[in-house]
């Protein structure tokens, strides 16, 4: 399959995982092995096997539209590294133009 | 700001091609994938739970009512309904979505291949609809520091109350063949969509509260060409007027770029309230959403029976309803336009339903009630008088209990919360007075105005006005002017 280190670098950037060039070089072949293994599954599956995204062949699992208690603001913010005015405080998103 | 050419110059050289994406928040009681209350506003982060906060180990569960609403929307937009479809994860890193992905639909939308006919200047344009799919809304960001915009802000604050609100995204196919009318067609489309969503009762469709939002795409191509030009997408289009204004601006801007030999850059732009668009810099920079089927949810497979049942229960389409009511009420196009402009159609319809004549219902809603609503700066339906009460008022007028003038005072009383029309008449003592009290008042007026009496006897009929005025004054307005005129003529006759 031959995944290039550039492609892995892009995936790492998209997933916000900071990888050094050494790590990229090490991980690219490993990801290759995984992709190959998944590709084997597609080869084995014949036309009679439907693609699936779920272990069970069930559909339409719905919940009635009835309000259930939410958690408190305090509980919601309990895992936040920073908070202000009842809101989650996050670092600057974009730099100045 | 960019260079512009005139709108006429731009559309003389190029054919605009539109693409409209409308997001509408559903008004279900709960969120799309959890039982948290779905409501506008509220104290920040008080309508959240592990699911909509994206905490580890939590699992989404699908709101049945949201699926039903989505199917009804699809049917009202003449879409086919998928017999089997899945949710998908749209991955992106942005603090408005705590999970770092949004549950949406990708290549298997619930509703697809529909259309909506809209009317502009008496002509009908068919807007083809590509898809209507389900997804969840994001949380609300507030940027702090700098100018309050995302660029240059010191930091941002997040409220996840809105995160997980059920959203339907309705996407058109490229809309071609509308020529210079493109911005008007776009506005008419969004208005028609709003009316449909309102008639279905599935959304509050308040653009100013962002429960209906529009992203407007437009590209230009030389007339006769078949190759679509490069498009821009304008976001932050939050009123019907803005839909038209933003597209008009983009057509003029792109026209200027192309006519000067330049190339349009494919980008997301933002509408600025001061009347122009600016290129946006946001999450699109790494636009690779790596969609994949949502492993935490099973497919949605609406049965044929369910879909047929929902189809059979759809309300009459708004455009058809308008045409029917206009015919039934015998209104001119102009009268109808005023009604629609004042957002009074449904109020008048309900008033007629409650027994009032259409013209009378129209008179009160567009007259006194519209004036009071504007004065109080509220929507007409929040003015404080119900259609049933308006019908009740008109019944009092029809019975001769009230004159129009007294009826206006009754309306003021009802709107001020003094009770039903009958109660206000009672409390304020506004009944038209007839009988001996009126006879006495007429006799007194004749006696007090001998010169007017002489004039009338000499054939100068207009002098009767002074007598009627005198009677009305002594009756404090609680008499019927027609009846007074008749009594005077009888006395003098
Ligand atoms: Zn929740």
Coordinates of C-alpha atoms in Angstrom, one line a residue, chain B residues 7-305:
Chain B
X7 CA -25.1 44.8 -10.9
X8 CA -26.4 45.3 -14.5
X9 CA -22.9 45.2 -15.9
X10 CA -22.1 41.9 -14.0
X11 CA -25.3 40.1 -15.1
X12 CA -25.0 41.4 -18.7
X13 CA -21.7 39.5 -19.0
X14 CA -22.3 36.5 -16.7
X15 CA -24.9 34.1 -15.7
X16 CA -25.1 33.7 -11.9
X17 CA -25.4 30.1 -10.6
X18 CA -26.7 29.7 -7.1
X19 CA -26.3 27.1 -4.4
X20 CA -28.1 27.5 -1.1
X21 CA -27.5 25.7 2.1
X22 CA -30.1 26.2 4.8
X23 CA -29.8 24.9 8.3
X24 CA -32.9 24.8 10.4
X25 CA -33.0 23.9 14.1
X26 CA -35.9 21.6 15.0
X27 CA -38.1 22.5 17.9
X28 CA -38.2 19.1 19.4
X29 CA -38.4 19.0 23.2
X30 CA -35.0 17.3 23.5
X31 CA -31.7 17.3 21.7
X32 CA -30.8 15.1 18.7
X33 CA -28.8 12.4 20.6
X34 CA -29.6 13.0 24.3
X35 CA -32.5 13.9 26.6
X36 CA -31.3 17.4 27.4
X37 CA -33.8 20.1 27.0
X38 CA -33.7 21.7 23.5
X39 CA -34.4 25.4 24.1
X40 CA -33.1 28.8 23.1
X41 CA -30.9 30.6 25.6
X42 CA -30.9 29.7 29.3
X43 CA -28.0 29.9 31.8
X44 CA -24.8 28.8 30.1
X45 CA -24.0 25.0 30.3
X46 CA -27.2 24.1 32.2
X47 CA -28.7 22.0 29.4
X48 CA -25.8 19.5 29.0
X49 CA -25.0 16.0 29.9
X50 CA -22.1 13.6 29.2
X51 CA -23.5 12.9 25.7
X52 CA -23.6 16.5 24.4
X53 CA -20.4 17.4 26.3
X54 CA -18.7 14.5 24.5
X55 CA -17.4 12.9 27.7
X56 CA -15.7 9.5 27.3
X57 CA -18.0 6.5 27.5
X58 CA -21.2 8.3 26.7
X59 CA -23.4 7.0 23.8
X60 CA -25.8 8.9 21.6
X61 CA -29.4 7.8 21.1
X62 CA -31.6 9.1 18.3
X63 CA -34.6 11.3 19.0
X64 CA -37.6 9.7 17.2
X65 CA -39.4 13.0 16.9
X66 CA -36.4 14.5 15.1
X67 CA -36.5 11.7 12.5
X68 CA -40.2 12.2 12.0
X69 CA -39.7 15.9 11.5
X70 CA -36.9 15.4 9.1
X71 CA -39.0 13.0 7.0
X72 CA -41.9 15.4 7.0
X73 CA -39.6 18.2 5.8
X74 CA -38.3 16.0 3.1
X75 CA -41.8 15.1 1.9
X76 CA -42.9 18.7 2.0
X77 CA -39.9 19.5 -0.3
X78 CA -40.9 16.8 -2.7
X79 CA -37.9 14.6 -1.8
X80 CA -37.5 10.9 -1.9
X81 CA -37.0 9.3 1.5
X82 CA -34.2 6.9 1.9
X83 CA -35.4 3.4 2.8
X84 CA -32.1 2.9 4.7
X85 CA -29.4 5.4 5.7
X86 CA -26.8 6.0 8.3
X87 CA -25.3 8.8 10.4
X88 CA -21.7 9.7 9.8
X89 CA -18.9 11.3 11.8
X90 CA -17.6 14.6 10.5
X91 CA -14.3 15.1 12.1
X92 CA -13.0 18.5 13.0
X93 CA -11.2 20.2 15.8
X94 CA -13.0 23.3 17.0
X95 CA -14.1 24.1 20.5
X96 CA -17.8 24.5 19.6
X97 CA -18.0 20.7 19.4
X98 CA -16.7 18.9 22.4
X99 CA -16.5 15.5 20.8
X100 CA -14.1 16.8 18.1
X101 CA -16.6 15.5 15.6
X102 CA -20.2 16.3 14.6
X103 CA -22.7 13.5 14.0
X104 CA -24.1 14.3 10.5
X105 CA -24.9 12.4 7.4
X106 CA -22.6 12.0 4.5
X107 CA -23.4 10.1 1.3
X108 CA -26.6 8.6 2.6
X109 CA -29.0 11.5 3.4
X110 CA -32.4 10.7 4.7
X111 CA -34.1 12.9 2.1
X112 CA -32.9 13.6 -1.5
X113 CA -33.9 14.7 -4.9
X114 CA -36.6 17.2 -4.2
X115 CA -37.6 20.7 -5.4
X116 CA -39.4 23.8 -4.3
X117 CA -41.3 26.2 -6.6
X118 CA -40.9 29.8 -5.8
X119 CA -42.5 32.9 -7.3
X120 CA -40.7 36.1 -8.2
X121 CA -42.6 39.0 -9.9
X122 CA -45.4 36.6 -11.0
X123 CA -43.0 34.0 -12.4
X124 CA -42.5 30.6 -11.0
X125 CA -38.9 29.2 -10.6
X126 CA -38.2 25.7 -9.7
X127 CA -35.3 25.3 -7.2
X128 CA -33.9 21.8 -7.3
X129 CA -33.1 20.3 -4.0
X130 CA -30.1 17.9 -3.7
X131 CA -30.7 16.6 -0.2
X132 CA -32.0 17.3 3.3
X133 CA -30.0 15.5 6.0
X134 CA -29.9 15.3 9.8
X135 CA -27.1 16.5 12.0
X136 CA -26.5 18.2 15.3
X137 CA -25.8 21.8 16.1
X138 CA -22.6 23.1 17.7
X139 CA -22.2 25.0 20.9
X140 CA -22.0 28.8 21.0
X141 CA -18.7 30.6 21.1
X142 CA -18.1 34.1 22.5
X143 CA -14.7 35.7 21.7
X144 CA -13.2 37.8 24.3
X145 CA -10.6 40.6 23.8
X146 CA -9.4 42.2 20.6
X147 CA -12.4 43.5 18.7
X148 CA -14.7 40.7 19.8
X149 CA -14.1 38.8 16.5
X150 CA -12.4 35.5 16.4
X151 CA -9.3 37.1 14.8
X152 CA -7.2 38.7 17.5
X153 CA -9.4 37.6 20.4
X154 CA -7.4 36.8 23.6
X155 CA -9.5 33.7 24.2
X156 CA -13.0 32.3 23.7
X157 CA -15.8 31.1 25.9
X158 CA -18.0 28.1 25.1
X159 CA -21.6 27.4 26.1
X160 CA -22.7 23.9 25.1
X161 CA -26.5 24.4 25.7
X162 CA -27.0 24.5 21.9
X163 CA -24.6 21.6 21.2
X164 CA -26.6 18.6 20.0
X165 CA -29.7 20.6 18.9
X166 CA -31.3 18.7 16.0
X167 CA -30.5 20.4 12.7
X168 CA -31.7 19.7 9.2
X169 CA -29.4 20.9 6.5
X170 CA -31.2 21.5 3.2
X171 CA -28.9 21.8 0.2
X172 CA -30.0 22.9 -3.3
X173 CA -28.5 21.6 -6.5
X174 CA -26.9 24.4 -8.6
X175 CA -29.7 26.7 -9.4
X176 CA -29.4 27.8 -13.1
X177 CA -31.5 29.7 -15.5
X178 CA -32.6 32.4 -13.1
X179 CA -30.3 35.0 -14.6
X180 CA -30.4 38.5 -13.1
X181 CA -33.2 37.4 -10.8
X182 CA -30.8 35.2 -8.9
X183 CA -30.7 37.2 -5.6
X184 CA -34.5 37.6 -5.6
X185 CA -35.0 33.9 -6.3
X186 CA -32.7 33.0 -3.4
X187 CA -34.6 35.3 -1.1
X188 CA -37.9 33.9 -2.3
X189 CA -36.6 30.3 -1.8
X190 CA -35.5 31.0 1.8
X191 CA -38.9 32.7 2.5
X192 CA -40.8 29.8 1.0
X193 CA -38.7 27.3 2.9
X194 CA -39.4 29.3 6.1
X195 CA -43.1 29.2 5.4
X196 CA -43.1 25.4 4.8
X197 CA -41.1 24.7 8.0
X198 CA -43.5 26.9 9.9
X199 CA -46.6 25.3 8.5
X200 CA -45.1 21.9 9.4
X201 CA -44.6 23.2 12.9
X202 CA -41.1 21.6 13.1
X203 CA -39.0 24.7 13.7
X204 CA -39.4 28.2 15.2
X205 CA -37.7 29.5 12.0
X206 CA -36.5 32.7 13.5
X207 CA -33.6 33.9 11.4
X208 CA -32.7 36.5 14.0
X209 CA -32.3 33.8 16.6
X210 CA -30.4 31.6 14.1
X211 CA -32.9 28.8 14.2
X212 CA -32.9 29.3 10.4
X213 CA -29.5 30.1 8.8
X214 CA -28.4 30.3 5.2
X215 CA -25.1 29.9 3.5
X216 CA -25.3 31.4 0.0
X217 CA -23.0 30.1 -2.7
X218 CA -22.8 31.9 -6.1
X219 CA -20.5 31.6 -9.1
X220 CA -20.5 33.4 -12.4
X221 CA -20.1 31.9 -15.9
X222 CA -20.1 33.6 -19.3
X223 CA -23.5 33.5 -20.9
X224 CA -23.8 30.4 -23.1
X225 CA -21.1 28.6 -21.3
X226 CA -21.7 25.3 -19.7
X227 CA -18.8 25.3 -17.4
X228 CA -19.5 26.4 -13.9
X229 CA -17.3 29.2 -12.6
X230 CA -15.5 29.3 -9.2
X231 CA -17.9 29.8 -6.4
X232 CA -17.7 31.6 -3.1
X233 CA -19.8 30.8 -0.1
X234 CA -21.1 33.6 2.1
X235 CA -21.9 32.8 5.7
X236 CA -23.6 34.8 8.4
X237 CA -26.6 35.5 6.2
X238 CA -29.2 35.9 8.9
X239 CA -32.2 37.7 7.4
X240 CA -34.2 37.4 4.2
X241 CA -33.0 40.9 3.2
X242 CA -29.4 39.8 3.7
X243 CA -29.7 36.8 1.4
X244 CA -30.6 39.1 -1.4
X245 CA -28.0 41.8 -0.5
X246 CA -25.1 39.4 0.0
X247 CA -25.7 37.6 -3.3
X248 CA -26.1 40.9 -5.1
X249 CA -22.8 42.1 -3.6
X250 CA -21.0 38.9 -4.5
X251 CA -22.2 39.0 -8.1
X252 CA -20.9 42.6 -8.4
X253 CA -17.6 41.7 -6.8
X254 CA -17.0 38.5 -8.8
X255 CA -18.1 40.4 -12.0
X256 CA -15.4 43.0 -11.3
X257 CA -12.8 40.4 -10.8
X258 CA -13.6 38.5 -13.9
X259 CA -14.1 41.5 -16.2
X260 CA -10.7 42.8 -15.2
X261 CA -9.2 39.5 -16.3
X262 CA -8.8 38.1 -12.8
X263 CA -9.8 34.8 -11.3
X264 CA -12.3 34.3 -8.5
X265 CA -10.8 32.6 -5.5
X266 CA -12.8 29.7 -4.0
X267 CA -13.4 30.8 -0.5
X268 CA -15.7 31.3 2.4
X269 CA -16.7 34.8 3.0
X270 CA -18.6 36.5 5.7
X271 CA -21.4 39.0 5.4
X272 CA -20.8 42.2 7.2
X273 CA -23.8 44.2 8.4
X274 CA -22.4 47.3 6.7
X275 CA -23.2 45.8 3.3
X276 CA -20.2 43.8 2.0
X277 CA -18.6 40.4 2.3
X278 CA -15.1 39.7 3.5
X279 CA -13.0 36.6 3.1
X280 CA -13.3 34.5 6.3
X281 CA -10.4 32.7 7.9
X282 CA -11.7 29.7 9.8
X283 CA -11.7 26.0 10.2
X284 CA -11.8 25.5 6.4
X285 CA -8.0 25.7 6.4
X286 CA -7.8 22.0 7.1
X287 CA -11.0 20.9 5.4
X288 CA -10.7 17.2 5.5
X289 CA -13.5 15.9 7.5
X290 CA -12.6 12.2 7.1
X291 CA -16.3 11.1 7.2
X292 CA -17.0 7.6 8.3
X293 CA -20.2 5.8 9.4
X294 CA -21.0 6.5 13.0
X295 CA -20.2 3.3 14.9
X296 CA -22.4 4.3 17.9
X297 CA -25.6 4.4 16.0
X298 CA -27.5 1.9 14.0
X299 CA -29.0 2.7 10.5
X300 CA -32.3 4.5 10.1
X301 CA -34.7 2.6 7.9
X302 CA -38.1 4.3 7.8
X303 CA -40.8 1.9 6.7
X304 CA -42.9 2.6 3.7
X305 CA -46.0 2.6 5.8

